XYZ file of C-alpha atoms in Angstrom:
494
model
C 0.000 0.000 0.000
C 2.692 2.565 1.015
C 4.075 1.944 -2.913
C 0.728 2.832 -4.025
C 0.839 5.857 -2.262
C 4.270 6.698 -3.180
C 4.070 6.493 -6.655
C 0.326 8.640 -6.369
C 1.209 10.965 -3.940
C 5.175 11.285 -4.008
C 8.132 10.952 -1.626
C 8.250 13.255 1.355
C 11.509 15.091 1.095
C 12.185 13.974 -2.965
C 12.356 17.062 -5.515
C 9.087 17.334 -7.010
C 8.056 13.848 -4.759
C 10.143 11.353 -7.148
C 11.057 11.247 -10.828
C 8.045 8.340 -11.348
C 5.627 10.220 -9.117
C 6.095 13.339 -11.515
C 5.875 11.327 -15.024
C 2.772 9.306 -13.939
C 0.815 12.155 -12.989
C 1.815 14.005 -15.553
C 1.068 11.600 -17.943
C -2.529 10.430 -16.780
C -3.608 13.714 -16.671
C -3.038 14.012 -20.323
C -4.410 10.823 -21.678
C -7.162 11.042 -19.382
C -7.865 15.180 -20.522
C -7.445 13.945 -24.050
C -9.518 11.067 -23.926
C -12.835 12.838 -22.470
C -12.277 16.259 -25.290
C -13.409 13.020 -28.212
C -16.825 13.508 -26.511
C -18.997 16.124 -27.434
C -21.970 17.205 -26.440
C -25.044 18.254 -28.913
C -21.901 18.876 -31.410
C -19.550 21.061 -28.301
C -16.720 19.618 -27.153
C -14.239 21.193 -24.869
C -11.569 19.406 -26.843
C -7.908 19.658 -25.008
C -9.099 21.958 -22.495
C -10.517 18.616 -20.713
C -6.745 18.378 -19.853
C -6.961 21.298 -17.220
C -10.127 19.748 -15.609
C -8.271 17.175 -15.349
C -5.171 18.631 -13.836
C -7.544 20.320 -11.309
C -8.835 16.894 -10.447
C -5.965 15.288 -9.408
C -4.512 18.293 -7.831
C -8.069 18.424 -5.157
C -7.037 15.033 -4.050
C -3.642 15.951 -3.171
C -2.311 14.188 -6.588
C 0.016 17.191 -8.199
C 3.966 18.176 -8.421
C 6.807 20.181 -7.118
C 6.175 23.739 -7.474
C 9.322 24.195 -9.044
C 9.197 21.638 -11.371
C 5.262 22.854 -12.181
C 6.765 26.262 -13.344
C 8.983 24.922 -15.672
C 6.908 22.562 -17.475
C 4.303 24.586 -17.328
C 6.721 27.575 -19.147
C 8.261 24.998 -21.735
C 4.924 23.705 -23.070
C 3.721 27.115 -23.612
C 7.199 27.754 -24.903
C 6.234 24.903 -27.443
C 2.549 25.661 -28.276
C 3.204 29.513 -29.203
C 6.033 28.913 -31.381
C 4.399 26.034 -33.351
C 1.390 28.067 -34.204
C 3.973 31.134 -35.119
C 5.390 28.788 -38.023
C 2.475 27.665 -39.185
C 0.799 31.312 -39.595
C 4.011 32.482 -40.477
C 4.509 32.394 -43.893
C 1.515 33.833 -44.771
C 0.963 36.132 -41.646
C 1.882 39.492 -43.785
C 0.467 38.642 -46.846
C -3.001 38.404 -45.211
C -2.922 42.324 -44.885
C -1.923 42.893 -48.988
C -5.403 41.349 -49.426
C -8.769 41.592 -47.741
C -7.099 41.094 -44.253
C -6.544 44.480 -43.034
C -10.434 45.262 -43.138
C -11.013 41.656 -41.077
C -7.739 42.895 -38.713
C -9.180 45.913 -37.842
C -12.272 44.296 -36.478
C -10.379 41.575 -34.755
C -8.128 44.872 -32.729
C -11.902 45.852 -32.344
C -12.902 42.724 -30.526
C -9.898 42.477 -28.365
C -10.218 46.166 -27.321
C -13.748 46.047 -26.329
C -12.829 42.226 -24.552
C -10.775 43.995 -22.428
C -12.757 47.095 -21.925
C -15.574 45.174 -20.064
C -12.980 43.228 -18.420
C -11.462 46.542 -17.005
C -14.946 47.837 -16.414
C -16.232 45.004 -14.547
C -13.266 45.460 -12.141
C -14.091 48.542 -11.406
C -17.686 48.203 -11.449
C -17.362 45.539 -8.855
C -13.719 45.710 -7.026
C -12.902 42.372 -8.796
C -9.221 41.906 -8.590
C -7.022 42.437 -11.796
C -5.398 39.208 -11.467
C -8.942 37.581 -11.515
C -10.169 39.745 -14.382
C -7.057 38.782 -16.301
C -7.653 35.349 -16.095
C -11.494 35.373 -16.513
C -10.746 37.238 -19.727
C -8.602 35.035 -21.199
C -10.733 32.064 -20.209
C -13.757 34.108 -21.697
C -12.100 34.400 -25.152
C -10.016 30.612 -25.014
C -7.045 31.731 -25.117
C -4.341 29.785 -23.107
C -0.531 32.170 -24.534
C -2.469 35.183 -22.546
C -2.792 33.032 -19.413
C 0.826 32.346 -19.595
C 1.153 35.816 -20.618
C -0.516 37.277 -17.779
C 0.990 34.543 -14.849
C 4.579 35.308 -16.246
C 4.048 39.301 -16.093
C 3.167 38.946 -12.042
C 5.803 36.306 -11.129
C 8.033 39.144 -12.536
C 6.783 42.329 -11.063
C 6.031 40.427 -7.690
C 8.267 37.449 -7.822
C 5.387 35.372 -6.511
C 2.305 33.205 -8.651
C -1.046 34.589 -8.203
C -3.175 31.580 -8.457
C -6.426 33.327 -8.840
C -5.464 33.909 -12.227
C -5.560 30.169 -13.253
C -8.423 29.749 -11.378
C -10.314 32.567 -13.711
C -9.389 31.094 -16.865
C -10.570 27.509 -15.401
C -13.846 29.126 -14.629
C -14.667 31.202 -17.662
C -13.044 28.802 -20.075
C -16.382 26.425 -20.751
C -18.905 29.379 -21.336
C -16.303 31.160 -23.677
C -16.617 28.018 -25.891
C -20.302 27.888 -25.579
C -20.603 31.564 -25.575
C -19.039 32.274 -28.805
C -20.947 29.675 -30.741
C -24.472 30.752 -28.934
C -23.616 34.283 -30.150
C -23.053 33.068 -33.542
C -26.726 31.667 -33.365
C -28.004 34.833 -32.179
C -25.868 37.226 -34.772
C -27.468 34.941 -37.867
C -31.508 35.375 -36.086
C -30.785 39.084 -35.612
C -28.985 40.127 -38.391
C -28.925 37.944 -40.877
C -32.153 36.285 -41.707
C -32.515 36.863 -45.416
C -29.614 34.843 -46.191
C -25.727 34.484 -45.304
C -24.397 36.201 -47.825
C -24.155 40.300 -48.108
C -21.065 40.879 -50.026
C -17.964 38.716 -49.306
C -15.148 40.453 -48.589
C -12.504 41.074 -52.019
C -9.430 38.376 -51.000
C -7.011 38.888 -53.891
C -4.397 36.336 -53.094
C -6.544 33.775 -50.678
C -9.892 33.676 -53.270
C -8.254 34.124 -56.175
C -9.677 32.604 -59.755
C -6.768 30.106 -60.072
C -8.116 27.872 -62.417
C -8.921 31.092 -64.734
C -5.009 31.404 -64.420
C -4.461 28.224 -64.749
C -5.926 28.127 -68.431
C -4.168 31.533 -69.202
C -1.458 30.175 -68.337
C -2.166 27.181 -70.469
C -2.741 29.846 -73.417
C 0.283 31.482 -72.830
C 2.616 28.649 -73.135
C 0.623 27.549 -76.391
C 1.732 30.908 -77.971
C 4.930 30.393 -77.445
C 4.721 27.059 -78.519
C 2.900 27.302 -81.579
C 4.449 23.377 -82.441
C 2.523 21.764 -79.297
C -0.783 23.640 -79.538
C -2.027 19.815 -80.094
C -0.426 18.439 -76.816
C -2.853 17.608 -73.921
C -1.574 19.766 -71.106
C -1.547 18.931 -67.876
C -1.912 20.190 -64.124
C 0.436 18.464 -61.398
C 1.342 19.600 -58.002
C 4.363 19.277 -56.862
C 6.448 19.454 -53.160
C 9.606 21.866 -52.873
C 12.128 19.197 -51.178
C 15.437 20.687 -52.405
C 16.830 22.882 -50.117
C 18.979 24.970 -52.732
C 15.669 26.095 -54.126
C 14.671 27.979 -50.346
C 14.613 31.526 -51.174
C 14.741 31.355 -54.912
C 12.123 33.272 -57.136
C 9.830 31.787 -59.655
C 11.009 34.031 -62.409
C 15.245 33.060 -61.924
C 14.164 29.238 -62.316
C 12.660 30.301 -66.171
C 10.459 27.451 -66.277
C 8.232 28.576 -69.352
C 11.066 29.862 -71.337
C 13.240 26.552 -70.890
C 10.606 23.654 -70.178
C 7.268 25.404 -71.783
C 5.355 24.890 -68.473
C 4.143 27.760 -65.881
C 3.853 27.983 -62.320
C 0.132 29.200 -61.010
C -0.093 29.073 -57.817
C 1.506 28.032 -54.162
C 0.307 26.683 -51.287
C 2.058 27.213 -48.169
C 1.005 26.484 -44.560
C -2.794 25.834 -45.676
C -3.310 29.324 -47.802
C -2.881 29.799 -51.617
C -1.182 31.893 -53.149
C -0.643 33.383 -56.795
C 2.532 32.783 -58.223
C 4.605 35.324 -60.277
C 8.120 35.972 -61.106
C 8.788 37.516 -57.793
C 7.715 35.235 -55.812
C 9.918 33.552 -53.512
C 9.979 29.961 -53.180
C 10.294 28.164 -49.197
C 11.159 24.815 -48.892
C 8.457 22.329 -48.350
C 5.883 24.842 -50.793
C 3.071 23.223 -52.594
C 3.698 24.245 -56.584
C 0.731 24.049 -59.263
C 2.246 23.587 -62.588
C 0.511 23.708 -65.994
C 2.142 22.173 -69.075
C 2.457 19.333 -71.619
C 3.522 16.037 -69.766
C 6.711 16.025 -70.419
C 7.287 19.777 -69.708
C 6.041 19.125 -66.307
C 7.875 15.453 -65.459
C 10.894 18.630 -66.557
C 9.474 20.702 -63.565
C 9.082 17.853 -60.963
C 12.954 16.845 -61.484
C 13.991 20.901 -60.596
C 11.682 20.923 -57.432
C 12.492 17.450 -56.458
C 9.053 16.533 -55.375
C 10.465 13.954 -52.288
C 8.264 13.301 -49.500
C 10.708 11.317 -47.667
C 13.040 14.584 -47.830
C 10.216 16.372 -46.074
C 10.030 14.100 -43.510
C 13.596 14.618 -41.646
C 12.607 17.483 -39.153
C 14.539 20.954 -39.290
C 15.181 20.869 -35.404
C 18.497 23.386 -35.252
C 16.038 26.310 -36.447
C 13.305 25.339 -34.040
C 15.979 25.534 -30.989
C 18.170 28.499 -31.918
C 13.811 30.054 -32.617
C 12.732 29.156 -29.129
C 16.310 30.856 -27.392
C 15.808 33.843 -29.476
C 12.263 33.967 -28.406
C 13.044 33.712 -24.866
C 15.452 36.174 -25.167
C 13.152 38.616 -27.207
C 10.899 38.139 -24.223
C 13.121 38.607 -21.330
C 14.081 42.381 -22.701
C 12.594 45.000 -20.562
C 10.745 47.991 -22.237
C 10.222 51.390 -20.474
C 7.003 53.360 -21.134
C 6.497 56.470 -19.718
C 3.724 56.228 -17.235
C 3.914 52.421 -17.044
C 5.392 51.723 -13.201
C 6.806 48.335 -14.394
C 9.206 47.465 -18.048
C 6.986 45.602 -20.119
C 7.958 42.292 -21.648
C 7.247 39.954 -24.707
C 7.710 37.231 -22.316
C 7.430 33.380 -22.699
C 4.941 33.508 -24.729
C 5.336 36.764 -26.978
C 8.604 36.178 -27.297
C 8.665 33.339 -29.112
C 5.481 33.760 -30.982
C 6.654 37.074 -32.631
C 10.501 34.903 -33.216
C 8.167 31.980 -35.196
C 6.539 34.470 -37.117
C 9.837 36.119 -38.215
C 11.546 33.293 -38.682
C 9.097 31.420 -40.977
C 8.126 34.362 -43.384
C 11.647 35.904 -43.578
C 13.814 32.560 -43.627
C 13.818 32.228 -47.032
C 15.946 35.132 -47.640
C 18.665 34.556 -44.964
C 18.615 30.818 -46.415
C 17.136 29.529 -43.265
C 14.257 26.392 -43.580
C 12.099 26.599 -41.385
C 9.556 24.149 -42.941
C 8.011 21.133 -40.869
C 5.150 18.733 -41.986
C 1.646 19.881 -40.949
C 2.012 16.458 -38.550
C 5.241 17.335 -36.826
C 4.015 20.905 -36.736
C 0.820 19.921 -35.233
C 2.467 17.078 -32.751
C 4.440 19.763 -31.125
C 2.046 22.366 -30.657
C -0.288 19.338 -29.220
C 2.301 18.095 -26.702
C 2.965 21.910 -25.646
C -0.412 22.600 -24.999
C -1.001 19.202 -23.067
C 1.919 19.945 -20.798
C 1.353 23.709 -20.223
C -2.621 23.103 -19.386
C -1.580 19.980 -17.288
C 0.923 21.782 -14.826
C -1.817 24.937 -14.886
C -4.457 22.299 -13.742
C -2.593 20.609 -11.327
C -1.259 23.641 -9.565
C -4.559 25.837 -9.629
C -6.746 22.457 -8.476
C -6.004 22.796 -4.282
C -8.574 26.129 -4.385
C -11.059 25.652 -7.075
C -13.918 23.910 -5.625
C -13.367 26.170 -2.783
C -13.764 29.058 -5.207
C -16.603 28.059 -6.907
C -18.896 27.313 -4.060
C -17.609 29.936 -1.307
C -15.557 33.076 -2.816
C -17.723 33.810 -5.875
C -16.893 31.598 -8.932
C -20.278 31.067 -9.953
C -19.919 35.435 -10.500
C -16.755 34.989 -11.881
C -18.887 32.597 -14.868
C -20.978 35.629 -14.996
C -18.488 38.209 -15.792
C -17.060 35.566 -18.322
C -19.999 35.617 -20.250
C -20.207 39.094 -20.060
C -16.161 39.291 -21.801
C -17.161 36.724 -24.364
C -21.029 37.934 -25.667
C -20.508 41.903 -24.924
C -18.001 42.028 -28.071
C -19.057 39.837 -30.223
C -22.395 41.111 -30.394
C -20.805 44.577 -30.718
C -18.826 43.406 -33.529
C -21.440 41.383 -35.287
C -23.565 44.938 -35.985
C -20.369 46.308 -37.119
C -18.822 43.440 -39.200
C -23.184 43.413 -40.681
C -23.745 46.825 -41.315
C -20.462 48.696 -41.587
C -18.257 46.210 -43.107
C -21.084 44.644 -45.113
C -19.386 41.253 -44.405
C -20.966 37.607 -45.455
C -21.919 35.564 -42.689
C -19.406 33.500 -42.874
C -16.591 35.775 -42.901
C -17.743 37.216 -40.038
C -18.011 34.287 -37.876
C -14.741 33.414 -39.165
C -12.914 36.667 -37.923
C -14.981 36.394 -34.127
C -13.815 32.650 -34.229
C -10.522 34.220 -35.001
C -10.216 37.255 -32.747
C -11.247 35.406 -29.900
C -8.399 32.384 -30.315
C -11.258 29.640 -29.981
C -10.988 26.785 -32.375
C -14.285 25.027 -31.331
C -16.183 28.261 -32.550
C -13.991 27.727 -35.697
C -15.371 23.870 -36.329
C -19.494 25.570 -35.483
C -18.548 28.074 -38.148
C -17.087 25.707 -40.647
C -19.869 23.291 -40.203
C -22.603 25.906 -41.295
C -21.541 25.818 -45.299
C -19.014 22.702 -45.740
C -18.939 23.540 -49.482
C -16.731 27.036 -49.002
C -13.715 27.316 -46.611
C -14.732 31.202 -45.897
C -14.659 31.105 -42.528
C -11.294 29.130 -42.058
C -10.047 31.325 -44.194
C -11.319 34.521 -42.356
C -10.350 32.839 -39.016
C -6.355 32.093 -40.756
C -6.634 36.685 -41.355
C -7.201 37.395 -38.107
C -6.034 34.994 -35.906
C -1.989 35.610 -35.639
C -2.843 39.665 -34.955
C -5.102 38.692 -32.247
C -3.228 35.863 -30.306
C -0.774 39.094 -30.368
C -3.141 41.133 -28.896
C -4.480 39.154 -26.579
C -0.785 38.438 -24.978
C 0.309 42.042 -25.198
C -3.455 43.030 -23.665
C -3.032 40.271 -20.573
C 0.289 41.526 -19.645
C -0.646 45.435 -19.911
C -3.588 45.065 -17.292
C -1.466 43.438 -15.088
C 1.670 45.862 -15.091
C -1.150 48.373 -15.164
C -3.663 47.817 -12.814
C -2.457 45.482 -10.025
């Protein structure tokens, strides 16, 4: 029995209560978290956040870690989640703004402006305390980097953890998912019930007409080639897997004036994009190509077109990312008026590095390209750990919150962050902006960091990707926001 208890409970006097003590609980409170977010109910799940439930669970019946080691695993997975998602929006992160995205944007800053307003509001209102605010907020609007953001800004102003920030976020978290999507329902019955569709939104890059270009292109190689006008041409798609080619423009590799065939368009990290001679190339690109047969077999031998290339992971760049992030976040930054330097932090830090790193590589001859798998594993096992340690070391107080020191308020206020803007935004995305329905939902989904509310939006019209695509404009600006806004109220207000 006492090795039972042990193994559950940890070793009196052992760092963190024993190494096997600290993987097993770790451990089951991720495969347990994960297993119960593949149930949904009436089409909601709570998805990974089950993992902090979890957490909390184990940690009210004394089952949890060294605080010590909590603070570092929680820091590393978050470390891990916010740079994966900076190389996957990376690469097309500034184009978004050449196109429709800057109108979408500027509703998403809306969103997260007004989020916080009736977060700052409500403390005053009602003598709330920042640090709970903070973390009701970003439980109102799912979004985990701004816990992190927010926990790491006190430890560092007060060298201490203010657990009432976790234990927001815990709180307000379920509602913000089923808060976003009920507001959805409501914004279609109020505002839209002729129809979904107003105007869509003009997306030159993202919408684009590519198979009109792909049959001008298909004309333009004909008049060149006045000899093959009777050749069946052909469109392949083809992987970038030579590194040489990283950084390397369309228009240098001449492939219409030497192999007859043309490059339309370019997929990279799940957005499309239209090719010209200018473009830049990144290894591990998706490449259209339009030609005759053998024109194109021509093309597939240049860009290599080798999965099993692909597949050996770029880890030097992902390191060397993560210390500059760190570092980026560390740096103190002075503002007049603001008692406290403000900092990037663990999770800004990083996130803004990623970003950098994936859109700009190309041109210092840096890859920074990893499969949509290995990109997704990592973000997955960051997330896990980071909402794991947050569980396990906010769990000791949270029943006691809930019934005795006001958490059913807290839920309240939470729904409060997560309708008051979205409403606000729905008249304004409807009758200023003139947006579709989709594309609206797409950008709230997007400004307020909450993939569930992405999958309700997607499932309204599975023939068009509008709303992913909406959600992909808005959603690197805002997981900015939301960091930067967490740590301001903080340095701010406590």
């Amino acid at each position: 029995m006492q090795f039972w208890n042990n193994l559950f409970e940890g070793v009196s006097g052992a760092w963190s209560g024993g190494i096997a003590h600290s993987i097993i609980i770790l451990a089951l409170v991720i495969a347990f978290g994960k297993l119960l977010g593949r149930y949904k109910l009436k089409g909601i799940s709570l998805g990974v956040t089950w993992v902090l439930f979890v957490g909390i669970l184990f940690s009210h019946f004394g089952m949890t870690l060294d605080s010590n080691l909590l603070h570092f695993m929680k820091e590393f997975g978050l470390i891990l989640f916010v740079y994966s998602i900076g190389l996957q929006v990376g690469p097309g992160f500034f184009s978004i703004f050449r196109s429709g995205g800057l109108k979408l944007n500027l509703l998403a800053i809306f969103i997260c402006l007004c989020g916080a307003g009736t977060a700052i509001a409500i403390h005053f209102l009602t003598g709330t305390p920042v640090t709970t605010m903070t973390g009701i907020m970003s439980g109102a609007v799912t979004n985990t980097p701004g816990l992190g953001a927010a926990q790491a800004a006190f430890a560092d102003s007060f060298g201490s953890n203010a657990s009432d920030i976790a234990l927001g976020y815990a709180v307000a978290y379920p509602l913000g998912v089923i808060g976003a999507i009920l507001s959805f329902i409501l914004i279609r019955q109020c505002f839209y019930r002729n129809g979904m569709c107003v105007k869509p939104i003009e997306r030159k890059s993202e919408e684009y007409d590519f198979k009109a270009e792909e049959k001008e292109a298909q004309k333009v190689i004909i008049s060149k080639h006045v000899e093959a006008a009777d050749t069946k041409f052909i469109s392949r798609r083809f992987i970038i897997s030579k590194r040489k080619l990283n950084g390397v423009t369309i228009g240098k590799l001449n492939f219409e004036e030497v192999l007859g065939a043309s490059v339309t368009r370019i997929r990279r990290a799940g957005l499309d994009f239209k090719a010209g001679p200018d473009f830049k190339l990144q290894y591990g690109d998706l490449v259209t190509v339009v030609g005759s047969k053998e024109s194109v077999a021509g093309v597939e031998k240049v860009l290599g077109n080798s999965l099993k290339r692909l597949d050996e992971p770029n880890i030097i760049p992902i390191f060397i990312g993560i210390a500059l992030g760190v570092l980026l976040g560390s740096i103190p930054v002075t503002f007049p008026g603001i008692p406290q330097p403000v900092k990037l932090g663990l999770a800004g830090g990083p996130l803004i590095v990623s970003i950098l790193l994936s859109h700009f590589g190309p041109k210092m001859n840096v890859i920074t390209y990893t499969t949509a798998s290995a990109n997704l594993l990592l973000r997955e096992i960051g997330i896990c750990i980071f909402l794991a340690c947050v569980g396990l070391e906010a769990g000791n107080g949270f029943v006691d919150t809930i019934v005795n020191n006001g958490g059913l308020v807290w839920i309240a206020y939470g729904a409060l962050i997560t309708l008051i803007p979205l409403m606000l935004a729905g008249i304004v995305g409807r009758y200023v902006m003139k947006l579709d329905y989709l594309t609206l939902i797409g950008v709230l989904s997007g400004a307020s960091t909450n993939p569930p509310a992405l999958a309700f939006a997607s499932e309204q019209d599975k023939s068009t990707d509008t709303a992913a695509v909406s959600y992909a404009a808005v959603y690197p600006l805002a997981m900015f926001m939301r960091v930067l806004i967490a740590q301001l109220m903080i340095l701010l207000l406590v």
